[in-house]
mmCIF file of C-alpha atoms in Angstrom:
data_model
loop_
_atom_site.group_PDB
_atom_site.id
_atom_site.type_symbol
_atom_site.label_atom_id
_atom_site.label_comp_id
_atom_site.label_asym_id
_atom_site.label_seq_id
_atom_site.Cartn_x
_atom_site.Cartn_y
_atom_site.Cartn_z
ATOM 1 C CA UNK A 1460 0.226 0.051 0.025
ATOM 2 C CA UNK A 1461 1.000 3.938 -0.222
ATOM 3 C CA UNK A 1462 2.270 4.822 2.776
ATOM 4 C CA UNK A 1463 3.458 8.187 1.383
ATOM 5 C CA UNK A 1464 0.873 10.456 -0.890
ATOM 6 C CA UNK A 1465 2.561 12.707 -3.284
ATOM 7 C CA UNK A 1466 0.954 15.459 -5.154
ATOM 8 C CA UNK A 1467 0.062 16.647 -7.723
ATOM 9 C CA UNK A 1468 0.300 13.684 -9.991
ATOM 10 C CA UNK A 1469 1.046 15.734 -12.842
ATOM 11 C CA UNK A 1470 2.582 19.276 -13.063
ATOM 12 C CA UNK A 1471 3.483 21.477 -16.402
ATOM 13 C CA UNK A 1472 5.433 24.725 -15.531
ATOM 14 C CA UNK A 1473 6.744 27.563 -18.223
ATOM 15 C CA UNK A 1474 10.333 27.357 -18.360
ATOM 16 C CA UNK A 1475 11.790 29.762 -15.976
ATOM 17 C CA UNK A 1476 8.804 28.940 -13.344
ATOM 18 C CA UNK A 1477 9.375 27.200 -10.197
ATOM 19 C CA UNK A 1478 7.590 23.523 -9.929
ATOM 20 C CA UNK A 1479 6.794 22.369 -6.383
ATOM 21 C CA UNK A 1480 6.304 18.484 -5.355
ATOM 22 C CA UNK A 1481 4.745 17.673 -1.967
ATOM 23 C CA UNK A 1482 4.790 14.191 -0.056
ATOM 24 C CA UNK A 1483 3.072 13.492 2.907
ATOM 25 C CA UNK A 1484 3.986 10.286 5.332
ATOM 26 C CA UNK A 1485 2.516 8.515 8.293
ATOM 27 C CA UNK A 1486 5.211 6.868 9.932
ATOM 28 C CA UNK A 1487 6.663 9.361 12.657
ATOM 29 C CA UNK A 1488 9.695 7.238 13.017
ATOM 30 C CA UNK A 1489 10.637 8.252 9.534
ATOM 31 C CA UNK A 1490 13.994 9.611 9.494
ATOM 32 C CA UNK A 1491 15.244 10.298 5.955
ATOM 33 C CA UNK A 1492 13.544 11.672 3.042
ATOM 34 C CA UNK A 1493 14.880 10.988 -0.715
ATOM 35 C CA UNK A 1494 13.684 12.525 -4.139
ATOM 36 C CA UNK A 1495 14.196 10.328 -7.176
ATOM 37 C CA UNK A 1496 14.098 11.861 -10.782
ATOM 38 C CA UNK A 1497 13.289 9.223 -13.889
ATOM 39 C CA UNK A 1498 13.992 10.346 -17.197
ATOM 40 C CA UNK A 1499 11.761 8.762 -19.763
ATOM 41 C CA UNK A 1500 13.184 4.854 -20.475
ATOM 42 C CA UNK A 1501 15.942 5.750 -17.840
ATOM 43 C CA UNK A 1502 16.403 4.703 -14.295
ATOM 44 C CA UNK A 1503 15.579 6.630 -11.274
ATOM 45 C CA UNK A 1504 18.274 8.564 -9.877
ATOM 46 C CA UNK A 1505 18.615 10.025 -6.469
ATOM 47 C CA UNK A 1506 18.808 13.817 -6.984
ATOM 48 C CA UNK A 1507 18.728 15.264 -3.465
ATOM 49 C CA UNK A 1508 17.665 13.808 0.330
ATOM 50 C CA UNK A 1509 17.139 15.303 3.845
ATOM 51 C CA UNK A 1510 17.571 13.845 7.134
ATOM 52 C CA UNK A 1511 15.027 14.346 10.312
ATOM 53 C CA UNK A 1512 17.408 16.971 11.990
ATOM 54 C CA UNK A 1513 17.351 19.596 9.743
ATOM 55 C CA UNK A 1514 14.628 21.414 7.694
ATOM 56 C CA UNK A 1515 15.780 22.544 4.360
ATOM 57 C CA UNK A 1516 18.340 21.533 1.677
ATOM 58 C CA UNK A 1517 19.851 22.997 -1.270
ATOM 59 C CA UNK A 1518 21.572 21.866 -3.950
ATOM 60 C CA UNK A 1519 21.787 24.539 -6.991
ATOM 61 C CA UNK A 1520 18.165 24.764 -8.337
ATOM 62 C CA UNK A 1521 16.705 22.278 -6.260
ATOM 63 C CA UNK A 1522 15.864 22.565 -2.491
ATOM 64 C CA UNK A 1523 14.094 19.788 -0.423
ATOM 65 C CA UNK A 1524 12.148 21.180 2.776
ATOM 66 C CA UNK A 1525 10.942 19.104 5.603
ATOM 67 C CA UNK A 1526 8.190 19.577 8.232
ATOM 68 C CA UNK A 1527 7.915 16.893 10.739
ATOM 69 C CA UNK A 1528 5.026 18.520 12.717
ATOM 70 C CA UNK A 1529 2.848 17.817 9.841
ATOM 71 C CA UNK A 1530 4.819 15.128 8.201
ATOM 72 C CA UNK A 1531 5.670 16.164 5.074
ATOM 73 C CA UNK A 1532 8.419 17.239 2.489
ATOM 74 C CA UNK A 1533 8.731 18.856 -0.569
ATOM 75 C CA UNK A 1534 10.860 19.142 -3.450
ATOM 76 C CA UNK A 1535 11.631 22.701 -5.221
ATOM 77 C CA UNK A 1536 12.853 23.080 -8.796
ATOM 78 C CA UNK A 1537 13.484 26.845 -9.412
ATOM 79 C CA UNK A 1538 14.356 28.019 -12.684
ATOM 80 C CA UNK A 1539 13.068 25.219 -14.557
ATOM 81 C CA UNK A 1540 14.731 24.107 -17.738
ATOM 82 C CA UNK A 1541 13.708 21.668 -20.726
ATOM 83 C CA UNK A 1542 15.963 19.182 -18.946
ATOM 84 C CA UNK A 1543 13.894 18.959 -15.877
ATOM 85 C CA UNK A 1544 10.910 17.276 -17.652
ATOM 86 C CA UNK A 1545 10.588 13.889 -15.793
ATOM 87 C CA UNK A 1546 8.624 11.672 -13.183
ATOM 88 C CA UNK A 1547 9.990 12.678 -9.676
ATOM 89 C CA UNK A 1548 9.591 10.242 -6.896
ATOM 90 C CA UNK A 1549 9.598 10.993 -3.127
ATOM 91 C CA UNK A 1550 10.773 8.152 -1.101
ATOM 92 C CA UNK A 1551 9.421 6.726 2.180
ATOM 93 C CA UNK A 1552 12.601 4.724 3.672
ATOM 94 C CA UNK A 1553 10.828 2.873 6.297
ATOM 95 C CA UNK A 1554 8.476 1.181 4.381
ATOM 96 C CA UNK A 1555 11.033 0.969 1.458
ATOM 97 C CA UNK A 1556 8.032 2.435 -0.739
ATOM 98 C CA UNK A 1557 7.671 5.347 -3.172
ATOM 99 C CA UNK A 1558 4.988 8.004 -3.810
ATOM 100 C CA UNK A 1559 2.985 7.222 -7.008
ATOM 101 C CA UNK A 1560 5.332 10.322 -8.729
ATOM 102 C CA UNK A 1561 4.782 13.054 -10.644
ATOM 103 C CA UNK A 1562 5.046 13.956 -13.944
ATOM 104 C CA UNK A 1563 7.090 17.400 -14.568
ATOM 105 C CA UNK A 1564 6.563 19.174 -18.205
ATOM 106 C CA UNK A 1565 8.632 22.106 -18.691
ATOM 107 C CA UNK A 1566 7.382 24.490 -21.400
ATOM 108 C CA UNK A 1567 9.682 26.206 -23.758
ATOM 109 C CA UNK B 73 32.883 1.549 -11.102
ATOM 110 C CA UNK B 74 29.542 -0.163 -12.747
ATOM 111 C CA UNK B 75 27.279 0.680 -10.014
ATOM 112 C CA UNK B 76 24.264 -1.971 -10.422
ATOM 113 C CA UNK B 77 23.882 -3.866 -13.318
ATOM 114 C CA UNK B 78 21.003 -5.779 -14.707
ATOM 115 C CA UNK B 79 20.539 -8.467 -17.129
ATOM 116 C CA UNK B 80 18.697 -8.996 -19.374
ATOM 117 C CA UNK B 81 17.331 -5.374 -20.460
ATOM 118 C CA UNK B 82 14.539 -6.986 -22.249
ATOM 119 C CA UNK B 83 12.970 -10.284 -22.397
ATOM 120 C CA UNK B 84 9.736 -11.754 -23.655
ATOM 121 C CA UNK B 85 8.188 -15.038 -22.200
ATOM 122 C CA UNK B 86 5.475 -17.391 -23.290
ATOM 123 C CA UNK B 87 3.078 -18.015 -20.382
ATOM 124 C CA UNK B 88 4.048 -20.739 -18.087
ATOM 125 C CA UNK B 89 7.948 -19.831 -18.609
ATOM 126 C CA UNK B 90 10.376 -19.698 -15.996
ATOM 127 C CA UNK B 91 13.255 -16.926 -15.960
ATOM 128 C CA UNK B 92 15.908 -15.516 -13.682
ATOM 129 C CA UNK B 93 16.612 -11.616 -13.911
ATOM 130 C CA UNK B 94 20.487 -10.894 -12.623
ATOM 131 C CA UNK B 95 21.605 -8.040 -10.527
ATOM 132 C CA UNK B 96 24.755 -7.333 -8.985
ATOM 133 C CA UNK B 97 26.370 -4.516 -7.162
ATOM 134 C CA UNK B 98 29.770 -3.257 -6.779
ATOM 135 C CA UNK B 99 29.522 -0.680 -4.099
ATOM 136 C CA UNK B 100 29.871 -2.891 -1.166
ATOM 137 C CA UNK B 101 26.616 -2.176 -0.323
ATOM 138 C CA UNK B 102 24.671 -4.168 2.128
ATOM 139 C CA UNK B 103 20.767 -3.905 1.161
ATOM 140 C CA UNK B 104 19.392 -4.474 -1.830
ATOM 141 C CA UNK B 105 16.009 -5.060 -3.497
ATOM 142 C CA UNK B 106 13.678 -5.846 -6.487
ATOM 143 C CA UNK B 107 10.899 -3.363 -7.613
ATOM 144 C CA UNK B 108 8.376 -3.513 -10.309
ATOM 145 C CA UNK B 109 7.253 -0.526 -12.071
ATOM 146 C CA UNK B 110 3.922 -0.751 -13.911
ATOM 147 C CA UNK B 111 1.948 2.614 -15.481
ATOM 148 C CA UNK B 112 0.318 4.499 -13.054
ATOM 149 C CA UNK B 113 1.385 2.235 -10.167
ATOM 150 C CA UNK B 114 4.550 3.767 -9.586
ATOM 151 C CA UNK B 115 7.497 1.397 -7.626
ATOM 152 C CA UNK B 116 6.464 -1.307 -5.886
ATOM 153 C CA UNK B 117 8.741 -3.841 -3.488
ATOM 154 C CA UNK B 118 8.535 -7.315 -4.584
ATOM 155 C CA UNK B 119 11.318 -8.653 -2.272
ATOM 156 C CA UNK B 120 14.397 -7.181 -0.893
ATOM 157 C CA UNK B 121 17.631 -8.365 1.311
ATOM 158 C CA UNK B 122 18.286 -6.278 4.300
ATOM 159 C CA UNK B 123 21.794 -7.806 4.337
ATOM 160 C CA UNK B 124 23.310 -10.769 3.115
ATOM 161 C CA UNK B 125 21.870 -14.172 4.175
ATOM 162 C CA UNK B 126 18.620 -12.508 4.332
ATOM 163 C CA UNK B 127 15.407 -12.050 2.345
ATOM 164 C CA UNK B 128 12.132 -11.118 3.044
ATOM 165 C CA UNK B 129 8.664 -9.796 1.279
ATOM 166 C CA UNK B 130 7.546 -6.638 -0.087
ATOM 167 C CA UNK B 131 4.138 -5.299 -1.314
ATOM 168 C CA UNK B 132 3.989 -7.656 -4.171
ATOM 169 C CA UNK B 133 5.961 -10.861 -4.011
ATOM 170 C CA UNK B 134 3.020 -13.427 -5.098
ATOM 171 C CA UNK B 135 4.757 -15.545 -8.122
ATOM 172 C CA UNK B 136 8.490 -14.413 -7.874
ATOM 173 C CA UNK B 137 11.413 -15.841 -5.317
ATOM 174 C CA UNK B 138 14.512 -14.559 -4.513
ATOM 175 C CA UNK B 139 18.045 -15.653 -3.546
ATOM 176 C CA UNK B 140 20.821 -13.519 -2.333
ATOM 177 C CA UNK B 141 23.708 -15.537 -3.741
ATOM 178 C CA UNK B 142 26.201 -13.394 -2.157
ATOM 179 C CA UNK B 143 26.727 -9.792 -0.803
ATOM 180 C CA UNK B 144 27.224 -8.637 -4.454
ATOM 181 C CA UNK B 145 24.090 -10.661 -6.444
ATOM 182 C CA UNK B 146 20.450 -10.730 -5.672
ATOM 183 C CA UNK B 147 18.388 -12.350 -8.221
ATOM 184 C CA UNK B 148 14.649 -12.513 -8.959
ATOM 185 C CA UNK B 149 13.022 -15.485 -10.113
ATOM 186 C CA UNK B 150 9.698 -16.029 -11.852
ATOM 187 C CA UNK B 151 9.014 -19.692 -11.824
ATOM 188 C CA UNK B 152 5.510 -19.763 -13.983
ATOM 189 C CA UNK B 153 5.252 -16.496 -15.839
ATOM 190 C CA UNK B 154 1.982 -14.852 -16.156
ATOM 191 C CA UNK B 155 0.454 -11.885 -18.101
ATOM 192 C CA UNK B 156 0.130 -9.760 -14.905
ATOM 193 C CA UNK B 157 3.879 -10.037 -14.442
ATOM 194 C CA UNK B 158 4.420 -7.825 -17.373
ATOM 195 C CA UNK B 159 6.504 -5.209 -16.073
ATOM 196 C CA UNK B 160 9.752 -3.040 -16.103
ATOM 197 C CA UNK B 161 11.509 -4.588 -12.973
ATOM 198 C CA UNK B 162 14.456 -2.583 -11.272
ATOM 199 C CA UNK B 163 17.196 -3.746 -8.896
ATOM 200 C CA UNK B 164 18.524 -1.101 -6.550
ATOM 201 C CA UNK B 165 20.730 -1.132 -3.671
ATOM 202 C CA UNK B 166 21.511 0.804 -0.738
ATOM 203 C CA UNK B 167 24.194 0.953 1.771
ATOM 204 C CA UNK B 168 22.084 -0.330 4.795
ATOM 205 C CA UNK B 169 18.129 -0.740 4.697
ATOM 206 C CA UNK B 170 15.573 2.199 5.839
ATOM 207 C CA UNK B 171 18.009 5.951 5.978
ATOM 208 C CA UNK B 172 19.575 5.650 2.962
ATOM 209 C CA UNK B 173 19.765 6.343 -1.057
ATOM 210 C CA UNK B 174 19.028 4.178 -3.200
ATOM 211 C CA UNK B 175 21.143 3.073 -6.630
ATOM 212 C CA UNK B 176 18.999 1.780 -9.350
ATOM 213 C CA UNK B 177 19.975 -0.905 -12.038
ATOM 214 C CA UNK B 178 18.811 0.106 -15.863
ATOM 215 C CA UNK B 179 15.961 -1.918 -15.380
ATOM 216 C CA UNK B 180 14.854 -5.145 -17.322
ATOM 217 C CA UNK B 181 11.520 -4.597 -19.513
ATOM 218 C CA UNK B 182 9.931 -7.978 -19.328
ATOM 219 C CA UNK B 183 6.609 -8.953 -21.694
ATOM 220 C CA UNK B 184 4.502 -11.747 -20.937
ATOM 221 C CA UNK B 185 2.650 -13.308 -24.107
#
């Protein structure tokens, strides 16, 4: 079953705009929150992760924020580019499960 | 450094045939996993091995068996393939189970006719 809910399922943004994807989890013992990117026909790849002892982590144009009280974490992509078009998954490592995925399309 | 290597990349089986998907990692990871990915269903865990010598069922284990041959290798076997097992299969590994990121293999696209 899905132990982490991911929204939205699809997201279309104009190039240069920001994209935000949110995941809500149920297990309060969760302490590690990864995000994966999967391009069409390729394998998922880890792009950023965060541990429960921090609230935000950035890596160039991507960032992840964590709200442990509300049990949700979000992926933020700024200044989107065509190469950001992909499916993004959040991970729920306590249950070894993933969100259902968000298909991001960046319009030129 | 190859990471996680899966074979074969593509396979077509007839209903009732058997086959084994191979997976090997060269990162000295302790934990290995098998997932299947279907359109609109995301990634679903079939079996995993938290460490050498242990295996456990995931969300969708029926119709599959696994073997953790050694620390590097984790194979997935379909004893009697069914059309419902048509999917893309990904092997993954991580340093340990739980709080570590995965490295995925390139996937096996399996069609059962």
